[in-house]
PDB file of C-alpha atoms in Angstrom:
ATOM      1  CA  MET A  30      88.909 127.845 111.463  1.00  0.00           C
ATOM      2  CA  ALA A  31      86.881 131.004 109.754  1.00  0.00           C
ATOM      3  CA  LYS A  32      84.246 130.883 112.792  1.00  0.00           C
ATOM      4  CA  ALA A  33      87.198 130.907 115.185  1.00  0.00           C
ATOM      5  CA  GLN A  34      88.936 133.951 113.598  1.00  0.00           C
ATOM      6  CA  GLY A  35      86.013 135.783 113.025  1.00  0.00           C
ATOM      7  CA  VAL A  36      86.226 135.949 109.215  1.00  0.00           C
ATOM      8  CA  SER A  37      84.324 134.129 106.184  1.00  0.00           C
ATOM      9  CA  PRO A  38      85.308 130.955 105.037  1.00  0.00           C
ATOM     10  CA  ALA A  39      86.202 132.533 101.562  1.00  0.00           C
ATOM     11  CA  THR A  40      88.630 134.488 103.232  1.00  0.00           C
ATOM     12  CA  VAL A  41      90.428 131.453 104.971  1.00  0.00           C
ATOM     13  CA  GLN A  42      90.374 129.769 101.376  1.00  0.00           C
ATOM     14  CA  ARG A  43      92.000 133.096 100.000  1.00  0.00           C
ATOM     15  CA  ILE A  44      94.867 132.848 102.397  1.00  0.00           C
ATOM     16  CA  TRP A  45      95.409 128.884 102.006  1.00  0.00           C
ATOM     17  CA  ASP A  46      95.658 129.423  97.973  1.00  0.00           C
ATOM     18  CA  ALA A  47      97.705 132.279  98.553  1.00  0.00           C
ATOM     19  CA  HIS A  48     100.352 130.418 100.805  1.00  0.00           C
ATOM     20  CA  ASN A  49      99.634 127.142  99.104  1.00  0.00           C
ATOM     21  CA  LEU A  50      98.458 125.527 102.025  1.00  0.00           C
ATOM     22  CA  LYS A  51      96.489 122.187 101.712  1.00  0.00           C
ATOM     23  CA  PRO A  52      95.649 121.375 105.315  1.00  0.00           C
ATOM     24  CA  HIS A  53      93.348 118.313 103.844  1.00  0.00           C
ATOM     25  CA  ARG A  54      96.287 116.684 102.541  1.00  0.00           C
ATOM     26  CA  VAL A  55      98.288 114.409 104.690  1.00  0.00           C
ATOM     27  CA  ASP A  56     101.682 112.679 103.855  1.00  0.00           C
ATOM     28  CA  THR A  57     102.802 110.016 106.067  1.00  0.00           C
ATOM     29  CA  PHE A  58     106.111 108.405 107.122  1.00  0.00           C
ATOM     30  CA  LYS A  59     107.822 105.764 109.595  1.00  0.00           C
ATOM     31  CA  LEU A  60     111.015 106.095 111.030  1.00  0.00           C
ATOM     32  CA  SER A  61     112.931 102.996 110.958  1.00  0.00           C
ATOM     33  CA  GLY A  62     113.204 100.627 114.334  1.00  0.00           C
ATOM     34  CA  ASP A  63     116.619  99.214 113.010  1.00  0.00           C
ATOM     35  CA  ASN A  64     118.856  99.843 116.037  1.00  0.00           C
ATOM     36  CA  ARG A  65     121.744 100.410 113.390  1.00  0.00           C
ATOM     37  CA  PHE A  66     119.778 102.544 111.239  1.00  0.00           C
ATOM     38  CA  LEU A  67     122.013 105.621 111.640  1.00  0.00           C
ATOM     39  CA  GLU A  68     125.365 103.594 111.003  1.00  0.00           C
ATOM     40  CA  LYS A  69     123.829 101.959 107.820  1.00  0.00           C
ATOM     41  CA  LEU A  70     122.365 105.753 106.705  1.00  0.00           C
ATOM     42  CA  THR A  71     125.919 107.214 107.264  1.00  0.00           C
ATOM     43  CA  ASP A  72     127.391 104.277 105.311  1.00  0.00           C
ATOM     44  CA  VAL A  73     124.964 104.611 102.145  1.00  0.00           C
ATOM     45  CA  VAL A  74     125.195 108.524 102.223  1.00  0.00           C
ATOM     46  CA  GLY A  75     128.865 108.211 102.427  1.00  0.00           C
ATOM     47  CA  LEU A  76     129.212 106.015  99.391  1.00  0.00           C
ATOM     48  CA  TYR A  77     127.049 108.282  97.242  1.00  0.00           C
ATOM     49  CA  LEU A  78     128.983 111.474  98.815  1.00  0.00           C
ATOM     50  CA  ASN A  79     132.639 110.133  98.542  1.00  0.00           C
ATOM     51  CA  PRO A  80     132.646 106.653  96.525  1.00  0.00           C
ATOM     52  CA  PRO A  81     135.992 104.843  96.770  1.00  0.00           C
ATOM     53  CA  GLU A  82     138.378 105.614  94.454  1.00  0.00           C
ATOM     54  CA  LYS A  83     138.211 103.295  91.022  1.00  0.00           C
ATOM     55  CA  ALA A  84     134.680 102.051  92.492  1.00  0.00           C
ATOM     56  CA  ILE A  85     131.312 102.210  90.564  1.00  0.00           C
ATOM     57  CA  VAL A  86     128.187 102.696  92.971  1.00  0.00           C
ATOM     58  CA  LEU A  87     125.237 101.028  91.869  1.00  0.00           C
ATOM     59  CA  CYS A  88     121.857 101.487  93.653  1.00  0.00           C
ATOM     60  CA  VAL A  89     119.810  98.350  93.003  1.00  0.00           C
ATOM     61  CA  ASP A  90     116.196  97.433  93.699  1.00  0.00           C
ATOM     62  CA  GLU A  91     114.104  94.416  92.803  1.00  0.00           C
ATOM     63  CA  LYS A  92     110.245  94.540  92.480  1.00  0.00           C
ATOM     64  CA  ARG A  93     108.892  90.795  92.697  1.00  0.00           C
ATOM     65  CA  GLN A  94     105.770  89.283  91.256  1.00  0.00           C
ATOM     66  CA  ILE A  95     104.736  92.244  89.084  1.00  0.00           C
ATOM     67  CA  GLN A  96     101.571  91.297  87.464  1.00  0.00           C
ATOM     68  CA  ALA A  97     102.024  91.626  83.564  1.00  0.00           C
ATOM     69  CA  LEU A  98      98.352  92.634  82.607  1.00  0.00           C
ATOM     70  CA  ASP A  99      96.819  93.919  79.301  1.00  0.00           C
ATOM     71  CA  ARG A 100      93.278  95.356  78.686  1.00  0.00           C
ATOM     72  CA  THR A 101      90.792  92.995  77.172  1.00  0.00           C
ATOM     73  CA  GLN A 102      89.870  95.541  74.505  1.00  0.00           C
ATOM     74  CA  PRO A 103      91.843  98.373  72.653  1.00  0.00           C
ATOM     75  CA  SER A 104      91.453 101.824  74.259  1.00  0.00           C
ATOM     76  CA  LEU A 105      89.620 104.335  72.202  1.00  0.00           C
ATOM     77  CA  PRO A 106      91.897 107.637  71.600  1.00  0.00           C
ATOM     78  CA  MET A 107      90.672 111.028  72.995  1.00  0.00           C
ATOM     79  CA  THR A 108      88.588 113.390  70.485  1.00  0.00           C
ATOM     80  CA  PRO A 109      87.329 116.815  70.481  1.00  0.00           C
ATOM     81  CA  GLY A 110      84.998 117.034  73.214  1.00  0.00           C
ATOM     82  CA  ARG A 111      85.388 113.287  74.264  1.00  0.00           C
ATOM     83  CA  THR A 112      88.046 111.728  76.831  1.00  0.00           C
ATOM     84  CA  GLY A 113      90.003 108.717  75.840  1.00  0.00           C
ATOM     85  CA  THR A 114      88.150 105.498  77.084  1.00  0.00           C
ATOM     86  CA  MET A 115      89.510 102.164  78.240  1.00  0.00           C
ATOM     87  CA  THR A 116      87.944  98.745  79.446  1.00  0.00           C
ATOM     88  CA  HIS A 117      88.148  98.184  83.337  1.00  0.00           C
ATOM     89  CA  ASP A 118      88.972  94.392  82.852  1.00  0.00           C
ATOM     90  CA  PHE A 119      92.142  92.997  82.190  1.00  0.00           C
ATOM     91  CA  LYS A 120      93.647  89.865  80.773  1.00  0.00           C
ATOM     92  CA  ARG A 121      96.275  88.322  82.955  1.00  0.00           C
ATOM     93  CA  HIS A 122      99.682  87.239  81.419  1.00  0.00           C
ATOM     94  CA  GLY A 123     101.483  85.700  84.575  1.00  0.00           C
ATOM     95  CA  THR A 124     103.972  87.711  86.752  1.00  0.00           C
ATOM     96  CA  THR A 125     107.631  88.788  86.316  1.00  0.00           C
ATOM     97  CA  THR A 126     110.338  90.071  88.498  1.00  0.00           C
ATOM     98  CA  LEU A 127     111.878  93.535  87.544  1.00  0.00           C
ATOM     99  CA  SER A 128     115.798  94.052  89.001  1.00  0.00           C
ATOM    100  CA  ALA A 129     117.213  97.337  88.163  1.00  0.00           C
ATOM    101  CA  ALA A 130     120.478  99.090  89.114  1.00  0.00           C
ATOM    102  CA  LEU A 131     120.998 102.924  88.950  1.00  0.00           C
ATOM    103  CA  SER A 132     124.595 103.919  88.354  1.00  0.00           C
ATOM    104  CA  MET A 133     125.777 106.584  90.530  1.00  0.00           C
ATOM    105  CA  LEU A 134     128.422 107.391  87.685  1.00  0.00           C
ATOM    106  CA  ASP A 135     126.381 108.754  85.025  1.00  0.00           C
ATOM    107  CA  GLY A 136     122.553 108.287  85.901  1.00  0.00           C
ATOM    108  CA  SER A 137     122.164 105.202  83.877  1.00  0.00           C
ATOM    109  CA  VAL A 138     119.698 102.348  84.733  1.00  0.00           C
ATOM    110  CA  ILE A 139     120.430  98.786  83.715  1.00  0.00           C
ATOM    111  CA  GLY A 140     117.570  96.371  84.104  1.00  0.00           C
ATOM    112  CA  GLN A 141     116.116  93.072  83.417  1.00  0.00           C
ATOM    113  CA  CYS A 142     112.734  91.298  83.631  1.00  0.00           C
ATOM    114  CA  LEU A 143     112.824  87.856  84.648  1.00  0.00           C
ATOM    115  CA  PRO A 144     109.879  85.062  84.561  1.00  0.00           C
ATOM    116  CA  ARG A 145     110.551  84.223  88.240  1.00  0.00           C
ATOM    117  CA  HIS A 146     112.207  85.104  91.566  1.00  0.00           C
ATOM    118  CA  ARG A 147     115.691  83.589  92.380  1.00  0.00           C
ATOM    119  CA  HIS A 148     117.309  85.447  95.174  1.00  0.00           C
ATOM    120  CA  GLN A 149     121.173  85.803  93.550  1.00  0.00           C
ATOM    121  CA  GLY A 150     122.277  88.609  95.929  1.00  0.00           C
ATOM    122  CA  PRO A 151     124.839  91.394  94.951  1.00  0.00           C
ATOM    123  CA  GLN A 152     126.713  89.002  92.783  1.00  0.00           C
ATOM    124  CA  ALA A 153     124.127  88.828  90.368  1.00  0.00           C
ATOM    125  CA  TYR A 154     124.237  92.664  89.889  1.00  0.00           C
ATOM    126  CA  ARG A 155     128.124  92.600  89.706  1.00  0.00           C
ATOM    127  CA  ARG A 156     127.889  89.816  86.866  1.00  0.00           C
ATOM    128  CA  TYR A 157     125.102  91.858  85.174  1.00  0.00           C
ATOM    129  CA  TRP A 158     126.901  95.034  85.268  1.00  0.00           C
ATOM    130  CA  THR A 159     130.160  93.356  83.990  1.00  0.00           C
ATOM    131  CA  ALA A 160     128.201  92.077  80.986  1.00  0.00           C
ATOM    132  CA  SER A 161     126.392  95.255  80.126  1.00  0.00           C
ATOM    133  CA  PRO A 162     126.891  97.354  77.359  1.00  0.00           C
ATOM    134  CA  LYS A 163     127.144 100.372  79.136  1.00  0.00           C
ATOM    135  CA  ARG A 164     129.870  98.701  80.959  1.00  0.00           C
ATOM    136  CA  ALA A 165     132.198  99.072  77.713  1.00  0.00           C
ATOM    137  CA  THR A 166     131.615 103.057  78.149  1.00  0.00           C
ATOM    138  CA  ALA A 167     132.459 103.414  81.607  1.00  0.00           C
ATOM    139  CA  PRO A 168     136.118 103.564  83.054  1.00  0.00           C
ATOM    140  CA  ALA A 169     137.768 100.475  84.167  1.00  0.00           C
ATOM    141  CA  PHE A 170     136.987  99.784  87.881  1.00  0.00           C
ATOM    142  CA  ALA A 171     138.469  97.902  90.464  1.00  0.00           C
ATOM    143  CA  GLN A 172     135.516  97.507  92.915  1.00  0.00           C
ATOM    144  CA  VAL A 173     131.712  97.630  92.579  1.00  0.00           C
ATOM    145  CA  GLU A 174     129.897  99.018  95.505  1.00  0.00           C
ATOM    146  CA  LEU A 175     126.069  98.032  95.637  1.00  0.00           C
ATOM    147  CA  ILE A 176     123.353  99.701  97.803  1.00  0.00           C
ATOM    148  CA  GLU A 177     120.486  97.456  98.159  1.00  0.00           C
ATOM    149  CA  VAL A 178     117.259  99.490  98.281  1.00  0.00           C
ATOM    150  CA  GLY A 179     114.961  97.943 100.963  1.00  0.00           C
ATOM    151  CA  GLY A 180     117.321  95.196 101.752  1.00  0.00           C
TER     152      GLY A 180
END
């Protein structure tokens, strides 16, 4: 670019720095191929912006087969002039499934780790929210709306 513009490479770098431009960095994205994507997106955004009266909106997600790992030796702490260190190898302790729900009412997160995946659908979150200690501090709701991330 510097050669094409007839300036030095340092000048190009200063201009990029001044405008926080990083042309070497690239973010990627993928548009949905779902024919009903716009309809679904409108429904979800509508729930966030205008939830039904006497309803609680929970945004839920589930991550399966998370590996429970531990280092084979304890890490050494950072000291003046030396970085902290840790081993590169792990002990495996099996897998777990993490289920979490973000309450749009107050931003609180309820979650649980399960030893194995058993897809129980939205009803499991309704049961879990009803039994949650956070439920006791929330107003009474007639309806629970669930938004399943990636579902």
